[in-house]
XYZ file of C-alpha atoms in Angstrom:
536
model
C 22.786 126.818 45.342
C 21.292 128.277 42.282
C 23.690 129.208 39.842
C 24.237 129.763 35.708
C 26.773 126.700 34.692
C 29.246 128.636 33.692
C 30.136 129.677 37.614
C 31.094 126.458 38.187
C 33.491 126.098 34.831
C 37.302 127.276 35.010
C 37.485 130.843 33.502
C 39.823 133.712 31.904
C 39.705 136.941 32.893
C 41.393 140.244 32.697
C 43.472 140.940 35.777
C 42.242 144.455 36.013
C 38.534 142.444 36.200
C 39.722 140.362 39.274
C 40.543 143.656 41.200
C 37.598 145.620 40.685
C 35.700 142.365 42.048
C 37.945 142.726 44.828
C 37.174 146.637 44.775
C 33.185 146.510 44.733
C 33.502 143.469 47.258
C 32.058 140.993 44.773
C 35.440 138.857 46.062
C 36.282 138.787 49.407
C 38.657 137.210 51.484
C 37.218 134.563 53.786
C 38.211 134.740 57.812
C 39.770 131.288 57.868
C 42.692 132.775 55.108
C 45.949 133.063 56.443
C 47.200 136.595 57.012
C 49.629 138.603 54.742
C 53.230 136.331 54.555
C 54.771 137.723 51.473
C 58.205 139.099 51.903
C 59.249 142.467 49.776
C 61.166 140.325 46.992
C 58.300 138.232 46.568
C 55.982 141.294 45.834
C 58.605 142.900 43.600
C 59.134 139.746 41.979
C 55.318 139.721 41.440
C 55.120 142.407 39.851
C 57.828 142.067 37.676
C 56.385 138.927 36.355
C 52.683 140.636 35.668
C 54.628 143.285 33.780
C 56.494 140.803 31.690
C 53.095 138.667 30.552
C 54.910 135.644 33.065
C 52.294 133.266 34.248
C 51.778 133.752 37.819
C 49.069 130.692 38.829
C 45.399 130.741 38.822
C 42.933 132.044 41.327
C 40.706 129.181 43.502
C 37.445 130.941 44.114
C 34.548 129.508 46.382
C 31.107 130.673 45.007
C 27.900 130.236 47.232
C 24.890 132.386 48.172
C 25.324 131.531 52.121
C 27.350 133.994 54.364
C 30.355 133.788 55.529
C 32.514 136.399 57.549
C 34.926 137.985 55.558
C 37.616 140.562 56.010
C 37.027 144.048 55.774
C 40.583 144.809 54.507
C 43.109 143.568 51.898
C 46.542 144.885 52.647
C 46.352 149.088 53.464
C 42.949 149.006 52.005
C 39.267 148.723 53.144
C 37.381 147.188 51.081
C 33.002 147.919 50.769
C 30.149 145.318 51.630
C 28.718 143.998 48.420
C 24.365 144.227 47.964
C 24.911 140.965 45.562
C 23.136 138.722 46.719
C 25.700 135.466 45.562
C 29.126 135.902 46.912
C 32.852 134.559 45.665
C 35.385 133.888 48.880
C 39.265 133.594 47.628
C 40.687 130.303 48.312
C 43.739 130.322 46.666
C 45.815 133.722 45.612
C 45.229 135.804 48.639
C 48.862 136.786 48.969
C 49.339 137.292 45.061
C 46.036 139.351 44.736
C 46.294 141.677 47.864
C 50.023 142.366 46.435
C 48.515 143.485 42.677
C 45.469 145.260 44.477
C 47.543 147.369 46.771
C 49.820 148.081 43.893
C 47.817 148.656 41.203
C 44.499 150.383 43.024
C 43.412 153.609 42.676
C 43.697 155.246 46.606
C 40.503 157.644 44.686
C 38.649 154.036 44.818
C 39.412 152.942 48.383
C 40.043 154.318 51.458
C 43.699 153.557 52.651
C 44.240 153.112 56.433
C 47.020 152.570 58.215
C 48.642 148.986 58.157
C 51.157 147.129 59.677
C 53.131 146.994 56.768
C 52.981 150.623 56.285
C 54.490 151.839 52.951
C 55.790 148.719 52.142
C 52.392 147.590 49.668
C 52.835 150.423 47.748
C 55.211 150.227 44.556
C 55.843 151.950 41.200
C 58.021 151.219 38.730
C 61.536 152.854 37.827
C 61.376 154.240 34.186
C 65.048 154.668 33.998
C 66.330 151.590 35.898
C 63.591 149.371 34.090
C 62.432 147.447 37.472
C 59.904 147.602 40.190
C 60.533 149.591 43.533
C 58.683 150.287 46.733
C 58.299 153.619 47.015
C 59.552 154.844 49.905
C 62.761 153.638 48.997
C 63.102 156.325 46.004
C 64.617 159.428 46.769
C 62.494 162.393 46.587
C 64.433 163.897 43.523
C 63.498 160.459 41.510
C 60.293 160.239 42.107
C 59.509 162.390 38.814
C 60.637 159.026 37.184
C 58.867 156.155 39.014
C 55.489 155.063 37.388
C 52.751 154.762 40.628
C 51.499 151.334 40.023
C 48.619 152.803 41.277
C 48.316 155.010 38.342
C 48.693 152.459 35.754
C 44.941 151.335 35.548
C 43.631 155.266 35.884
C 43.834 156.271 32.425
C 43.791 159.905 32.784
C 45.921 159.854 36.130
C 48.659 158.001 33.623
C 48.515 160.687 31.191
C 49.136 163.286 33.692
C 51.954 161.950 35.039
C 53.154 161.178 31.112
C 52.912 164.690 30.500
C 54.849 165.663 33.722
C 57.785 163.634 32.167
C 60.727 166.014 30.718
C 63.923 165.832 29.920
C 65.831 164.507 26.880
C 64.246 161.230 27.552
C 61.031 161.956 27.919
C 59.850 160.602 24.525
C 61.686 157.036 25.960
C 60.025 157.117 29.480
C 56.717 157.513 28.341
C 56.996 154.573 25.635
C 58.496 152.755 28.548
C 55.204 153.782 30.690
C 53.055 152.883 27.510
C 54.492 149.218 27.534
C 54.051 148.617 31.303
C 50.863 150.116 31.515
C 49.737 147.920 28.435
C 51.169 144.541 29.996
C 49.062 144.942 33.385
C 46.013 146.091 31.817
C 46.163 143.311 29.054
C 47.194 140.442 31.804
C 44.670 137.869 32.280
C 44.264 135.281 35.267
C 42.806 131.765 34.963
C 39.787 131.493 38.064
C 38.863 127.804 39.466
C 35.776 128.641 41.138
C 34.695 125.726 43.431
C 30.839 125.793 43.719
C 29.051 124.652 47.185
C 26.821 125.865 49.724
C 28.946 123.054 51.869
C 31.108 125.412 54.580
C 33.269 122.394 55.542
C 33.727 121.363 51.735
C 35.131 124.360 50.925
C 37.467 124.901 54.212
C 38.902 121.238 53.344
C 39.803 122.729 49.563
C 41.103 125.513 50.862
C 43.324 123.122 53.409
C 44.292 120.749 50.495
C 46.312 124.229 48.836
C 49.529 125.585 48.584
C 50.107 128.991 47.540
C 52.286 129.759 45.374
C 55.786 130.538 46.926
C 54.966 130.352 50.227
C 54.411 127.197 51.924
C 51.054 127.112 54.511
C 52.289 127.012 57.839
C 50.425 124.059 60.320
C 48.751 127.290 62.005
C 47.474 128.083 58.901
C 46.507 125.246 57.765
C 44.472 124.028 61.393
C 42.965 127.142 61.419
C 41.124 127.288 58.526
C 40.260 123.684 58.984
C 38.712 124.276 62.739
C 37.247 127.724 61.017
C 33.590 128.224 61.793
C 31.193 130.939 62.340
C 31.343 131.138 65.889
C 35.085 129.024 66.395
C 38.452 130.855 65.221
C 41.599 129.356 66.540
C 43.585 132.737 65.724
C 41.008 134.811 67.923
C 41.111 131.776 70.721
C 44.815 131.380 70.929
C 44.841 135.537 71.138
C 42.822 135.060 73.886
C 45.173 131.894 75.298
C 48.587 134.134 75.055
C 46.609 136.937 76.742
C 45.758 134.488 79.987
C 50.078 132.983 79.701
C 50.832 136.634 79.617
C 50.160 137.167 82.898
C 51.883 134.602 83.688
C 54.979 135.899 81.602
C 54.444 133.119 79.129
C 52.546 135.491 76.664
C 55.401 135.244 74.105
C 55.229 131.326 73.252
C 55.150 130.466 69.830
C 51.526 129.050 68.687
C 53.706 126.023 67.085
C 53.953 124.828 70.673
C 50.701 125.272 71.748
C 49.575 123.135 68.593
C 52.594 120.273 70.079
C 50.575 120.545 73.324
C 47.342 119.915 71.367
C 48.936 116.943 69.840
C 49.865 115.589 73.216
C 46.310 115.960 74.425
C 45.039 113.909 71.835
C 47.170 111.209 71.424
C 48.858 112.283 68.055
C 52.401 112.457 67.251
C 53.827 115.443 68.513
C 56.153 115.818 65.737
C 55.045 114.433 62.973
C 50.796 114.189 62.791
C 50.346 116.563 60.061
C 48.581 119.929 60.645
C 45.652 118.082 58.597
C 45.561 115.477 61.041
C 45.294 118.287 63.642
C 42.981 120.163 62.440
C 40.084 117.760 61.559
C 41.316 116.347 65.157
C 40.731 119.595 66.600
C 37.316 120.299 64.875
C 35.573 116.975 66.361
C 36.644 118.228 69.903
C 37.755 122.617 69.982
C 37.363 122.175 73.960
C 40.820 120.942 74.200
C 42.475 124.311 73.761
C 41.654 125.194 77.115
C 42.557 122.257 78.596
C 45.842 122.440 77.116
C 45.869 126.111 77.784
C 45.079 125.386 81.753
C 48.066 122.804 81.372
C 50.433 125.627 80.171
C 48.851 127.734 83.225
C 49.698 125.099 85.770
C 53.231 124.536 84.169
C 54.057 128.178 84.365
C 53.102 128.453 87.945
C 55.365 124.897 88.158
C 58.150 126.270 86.702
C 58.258 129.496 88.301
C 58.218 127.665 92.161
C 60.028 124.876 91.398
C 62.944 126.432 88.839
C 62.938 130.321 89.562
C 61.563 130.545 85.956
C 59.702 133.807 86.172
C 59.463 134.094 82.002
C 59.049 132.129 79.630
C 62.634 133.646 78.399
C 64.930 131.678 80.943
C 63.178 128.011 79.745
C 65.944 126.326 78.462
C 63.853 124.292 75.932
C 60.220 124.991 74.894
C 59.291 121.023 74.224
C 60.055 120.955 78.271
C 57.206 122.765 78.891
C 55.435 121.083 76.166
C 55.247 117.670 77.510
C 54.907 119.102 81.419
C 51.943 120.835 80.300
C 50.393 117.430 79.189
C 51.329 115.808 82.683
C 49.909 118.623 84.657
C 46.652 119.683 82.737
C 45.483 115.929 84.150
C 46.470 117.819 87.977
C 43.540 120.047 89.258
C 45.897 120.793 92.330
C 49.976 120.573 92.613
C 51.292 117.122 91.953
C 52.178 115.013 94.877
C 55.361 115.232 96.140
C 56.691 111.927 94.856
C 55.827 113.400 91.374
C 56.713 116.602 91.675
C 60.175 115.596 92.678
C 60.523 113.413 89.649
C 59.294 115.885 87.403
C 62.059 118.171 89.268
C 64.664 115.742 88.381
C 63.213 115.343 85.140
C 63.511 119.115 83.928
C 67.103 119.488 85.296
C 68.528 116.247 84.200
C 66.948 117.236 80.973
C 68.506 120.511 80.920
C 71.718 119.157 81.518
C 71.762 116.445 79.096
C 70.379 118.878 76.332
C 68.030 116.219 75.999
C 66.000 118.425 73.667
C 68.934 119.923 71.902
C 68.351 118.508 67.987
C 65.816 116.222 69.219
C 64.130 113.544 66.506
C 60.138 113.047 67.026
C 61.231 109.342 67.781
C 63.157 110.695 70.794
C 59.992 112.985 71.555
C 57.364 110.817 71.619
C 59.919 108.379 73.729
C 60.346 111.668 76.309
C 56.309 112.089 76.385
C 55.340 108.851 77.468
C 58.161 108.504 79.743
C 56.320 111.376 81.860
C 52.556 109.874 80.898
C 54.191 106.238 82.509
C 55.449 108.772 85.405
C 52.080 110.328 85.790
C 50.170 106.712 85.913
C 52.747 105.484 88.147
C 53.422 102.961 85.795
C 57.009 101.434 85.663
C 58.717 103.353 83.978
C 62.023 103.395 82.307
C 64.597 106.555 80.856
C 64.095 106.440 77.287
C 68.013 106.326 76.569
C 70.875 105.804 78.818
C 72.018 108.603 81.423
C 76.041 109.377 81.008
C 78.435 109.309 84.127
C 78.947 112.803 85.851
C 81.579 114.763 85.729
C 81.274 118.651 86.498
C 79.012 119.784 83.259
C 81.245 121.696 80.477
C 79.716 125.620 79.913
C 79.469 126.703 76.551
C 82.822 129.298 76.113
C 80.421 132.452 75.478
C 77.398 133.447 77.498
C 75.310 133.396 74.582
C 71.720 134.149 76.289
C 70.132 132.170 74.052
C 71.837 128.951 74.812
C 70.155 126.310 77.079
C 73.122 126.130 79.325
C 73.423 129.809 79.696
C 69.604 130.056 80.607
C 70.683 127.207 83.021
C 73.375 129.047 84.447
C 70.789 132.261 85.578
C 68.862 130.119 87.261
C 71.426 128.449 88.974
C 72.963 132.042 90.044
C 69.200 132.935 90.983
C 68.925 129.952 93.295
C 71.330 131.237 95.749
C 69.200 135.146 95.276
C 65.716 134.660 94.637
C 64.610 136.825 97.665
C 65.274 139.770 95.713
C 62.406 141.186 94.094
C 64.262 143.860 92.238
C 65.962 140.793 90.909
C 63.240 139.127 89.608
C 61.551 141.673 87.725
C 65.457 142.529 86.151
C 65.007 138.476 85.394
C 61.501 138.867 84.050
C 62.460 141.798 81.483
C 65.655 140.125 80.923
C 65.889 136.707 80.952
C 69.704 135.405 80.768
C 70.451 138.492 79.428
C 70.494 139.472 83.089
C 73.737 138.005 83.295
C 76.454 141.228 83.303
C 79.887 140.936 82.891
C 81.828 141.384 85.814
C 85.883 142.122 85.247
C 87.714 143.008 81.839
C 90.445 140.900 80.827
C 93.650 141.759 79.575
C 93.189 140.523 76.323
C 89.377 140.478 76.139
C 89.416 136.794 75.337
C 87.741 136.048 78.478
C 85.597 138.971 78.998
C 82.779 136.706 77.194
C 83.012 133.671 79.072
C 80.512 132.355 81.672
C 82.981 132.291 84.506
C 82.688 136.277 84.119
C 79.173 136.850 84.129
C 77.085 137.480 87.388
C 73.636 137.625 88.767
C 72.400 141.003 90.186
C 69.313 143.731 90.299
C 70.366 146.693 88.690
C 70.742 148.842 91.669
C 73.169 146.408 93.059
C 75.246 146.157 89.304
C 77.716 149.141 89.309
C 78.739 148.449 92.761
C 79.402 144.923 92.381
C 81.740 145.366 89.315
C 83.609 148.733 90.861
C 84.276 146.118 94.157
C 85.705 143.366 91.900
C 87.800 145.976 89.780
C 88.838 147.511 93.360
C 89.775 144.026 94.281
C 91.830 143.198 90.938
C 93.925 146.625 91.862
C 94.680 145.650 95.412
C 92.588 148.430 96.774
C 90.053 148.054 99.420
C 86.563 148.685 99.137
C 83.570 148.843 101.037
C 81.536 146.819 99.595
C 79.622 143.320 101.270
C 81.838 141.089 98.838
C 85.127 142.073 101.010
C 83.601 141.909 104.265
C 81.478 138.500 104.021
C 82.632 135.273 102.504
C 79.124 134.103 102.257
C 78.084 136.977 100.017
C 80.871 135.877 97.689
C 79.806 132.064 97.942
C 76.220 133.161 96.973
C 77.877 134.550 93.851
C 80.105 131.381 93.737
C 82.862 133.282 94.058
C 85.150 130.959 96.139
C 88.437 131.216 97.971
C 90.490 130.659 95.378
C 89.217 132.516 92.885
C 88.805 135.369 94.957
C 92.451 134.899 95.793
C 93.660 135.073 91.806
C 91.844 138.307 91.328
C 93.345 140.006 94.310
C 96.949 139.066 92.821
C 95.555 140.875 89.480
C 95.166 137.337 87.456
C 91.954 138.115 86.085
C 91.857 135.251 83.831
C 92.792 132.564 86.253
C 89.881 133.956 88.504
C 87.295 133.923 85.686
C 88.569 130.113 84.778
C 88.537 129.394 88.659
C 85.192 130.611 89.355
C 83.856 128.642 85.878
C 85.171 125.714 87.043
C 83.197 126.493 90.603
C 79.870 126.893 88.519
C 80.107 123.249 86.871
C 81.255 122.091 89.737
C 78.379 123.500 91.596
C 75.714 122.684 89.001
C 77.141 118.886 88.793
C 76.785 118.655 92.665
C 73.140 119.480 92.856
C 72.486 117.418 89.936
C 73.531 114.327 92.342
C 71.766 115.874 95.261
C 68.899 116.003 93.435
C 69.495 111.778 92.608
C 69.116 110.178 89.001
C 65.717 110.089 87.654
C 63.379 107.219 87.699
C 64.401 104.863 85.630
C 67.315 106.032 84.765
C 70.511 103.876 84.705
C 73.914 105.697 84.428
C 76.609 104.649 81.714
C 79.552 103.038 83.737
């Protein structure tokens, strides 16, 4: 590019400088940035370091006369097309400068629209409590006293509100005003500029940075390095969650669609670095939607072969991590001799909390267990399987727990012919699970021996039958007139015995004991996975 030689020397300017640049669009933000990160603190604490003369970093600018798409907005404001014909692109200090140029711009110099952060960019500072505030957290009545950071580079909007100032300490508030007003307008910022007409040159600077305070997440950071003109892996993986969503996988994180990315080519899924990824990912973008097609096909899997109708009751995310990379390679369903091992696989798995705290050794160990599965290669269980004994709950139904999640679909085995049931399960994942009888001391009332499977239609009638039952009344209700309705609901005879004496805790114990029993039974049905040998 053609350029005077100072552009491409480090420089100091006046903060007030930087914004306006920002203002006129002279400096823009570049598509490949992250988006906004910072937390509140971190803006106040911005702030309050400008206003105290604290260094706060320099500013990584990319200078070029080619074009590159840029966003039309920093923070609640738009921000206008420059006619320049050179342009600057921030590399480094997005989050710092779209804090300072949403708190200290004029809304007379830019048009504010709404923004997901609503209120939260703009701040002012507290004359009387000496510190920096967001402003909708100041009561209407103190707002006479809180300096509109906005107002602090508008010379004549600062007088106005100087002169609006009474009381007995008027005289102090406006010196106060006069200091802080000073500070920011007298701040100056160091700018690197970088100085290339090279696109990928500059994405790989940008890559190499760390803002300050605020680590770059691997999305981030792949992103911008697989950013091009007509490739963005934040539109594409939109697009992605949009196909999972129907599906009811729309929710999964992007950090596991990046682990399936991994898998497909042959990196590390836990610790290639999202460098490593993203140049990985830039030689060959088409593997997105082959992973994507993978997460497809393990959705559908999941959902025939488990009764996992969202991506809520999946015990562990890495499971369908590593299926994905098994079944993207299948066009059609597995064969059967596959699909039963990868059956076994996912509940043996599950039960083992296999993924629980899992190291990337034990990860990488798990993945080409199922890739020596897939090529029916032989194939061994990465560590050893323990004897069975009926599988310990956790003592509360948390519905985040893997065990819990475990525990719906075993209840939904027995029910999945109800389609009021499976939309309740869809919505609701384990939190589907309601408590059925009280206890007398409550202890109990939380444990998963007391929690049951039903659509909500069929809820208030199930829990007035077992309350009817704990009283010795009789009830019309299917769960006193058929033993199998109770056994679908693992309610067996002797539990249903303790509750009709009144012992409400030895039924919920009795019937807990009859769900590990149960789940430990079809764990040996189901036989112990290739490869697998049992401890003695």
């Amino acid at each position: 590019m053609s350029t005077l030689s100072y552009a491409s020397e480090p420089q100091i300017q006046y903060l007030y400088q930087v914004l306006e640049q920002i203002g006129r669009g002279e400096l823009v933000v570049p598509e490949f940035q992250r988006p906004d990160r910072w937390s509140g603190d971190q803006r106040l604490s911005l702030l309050d370091s400008v206003s105290k003369g604290y260094p706060i970093g320099s500013v990584m600018v990319w200078r070029t006369d080619i074009h590159v798409n840029f966003r039309k907005q920093i923070g609640p404001y738009e921000v206008p097309r420059s006619k320049s014909p050179g342009r600057q692109y921030l590399l480094d200090g997005f989050q710092r400068l779209s804090t300072l140029f949403a708190a200290l711009r004029s809304p007379k110099e830019a048009n504010i629209r709404d923004h997901r952060d609503g209120g939260r960019w703009a701040l002012g500072y507290d004359l009387r409590r000496r510190n920096w505030t967001f402003l909708d957290d100041v009561d209407q009545g103190e707002m006479k006293f809180v300096l509109d950071g906005r107002l602090i580079l508008d010379s004549v909007a600062l007088l106005r509100f100087q002169r609006s100032l009474d009381g007995d300490d008027a005289d102090e508030l406006v010196e106060v005003s006069d200091r802080i007003a000073r500070a920011v307008r007298e701040y100056k910022i160091p700018i690197v500029p970088v100085v290339t007409d090279a696109v990928d040159e500059a994405i790989r600077t940008f890559g190499l940075l760390n803002t300050e305070g605020t680590k770059m997440s691997d999305l981030d950071l792949v992103a911008a390095l697989t950013w091009q003109e007509d490739y963005s892996l934040r539109e594409r993986l939109d697009t992605a969650k949009e196909r999972l969503g129907r599906l009811g996988w729309g929710g999964i994180d992007e950090s596991y669609i990046l682990a399936g990315i991994r898998a497909a080519l042959d990196m590390d899924i836990y610790t290639s670095s999202g460098r490593e990824l993203g140049e990985a990912l830039r030689r060959d973008p088409s593997v997105l939607d082959d992973v994507i097609t993978g997460f497809e096909r393990t959705a559908r899997f999941m959902r025939k072969q488990f009764g996992i109708v969202g991506l809520g009751l999946l015990p562990y995310s890495y499971q369908a991590v590593l299926l994905a990379d098994v079944l993207r390679r299948h066009p059609r369903q597995p064969k059967k001799a596959l699909r039963s091992a990868l059956v076994r696989w996912f509940w043996w798995t599950t039960a083992q909390a296999s993924f629980s705290g899992m190291s990337g050794y034990r990860l990488s160990s798990m993945l080409r267990y199922l890739q020596a599965l897939d090529s029916r290669a032989d194939v061994a269980w990465p560590w050893s399987v323990s004897a069975w004994e009926p599988l310990e709950l956790p003592n509360t139904s948390d519905p985040r727990h893997a065990r819990i999640k475990a525990l719906a679909l075993q209840l939904f085995r027995y029910q999945q012919e109800d389609e009021d049931l499976i939309s309740r399960l869809e919505s609701q994942a384990a939190r589907a699970l309601i408590r059925g009888v009280a206890t007398s001391g409550g202890d109990l009332a939380r444990d998963p021996g007391n929690r049951f499977l039903l659509s909500l239609e069929k809820e208030d009638g199930f829990v007035a039958a077992l309350e009817a039952r704990r009283r010795g009344v009789r009830f019309e209700h299917e769960l006193f007139r058929s033993e199998s309705y109770r056994a679908s609901h693992l309610i067996n005879d002797r539990a249903w015995e303790c509750l009709g004496d009144g012992d409400v805790d030895r039924f919920i114990l009795t019937r807990r004991i009859a769900l590990e029993t149960d789940f430990s039974m079809f764990l040996t049905s189901l036989g112990v996975p290739d490869g697998a040998v049992p401890e003695d």
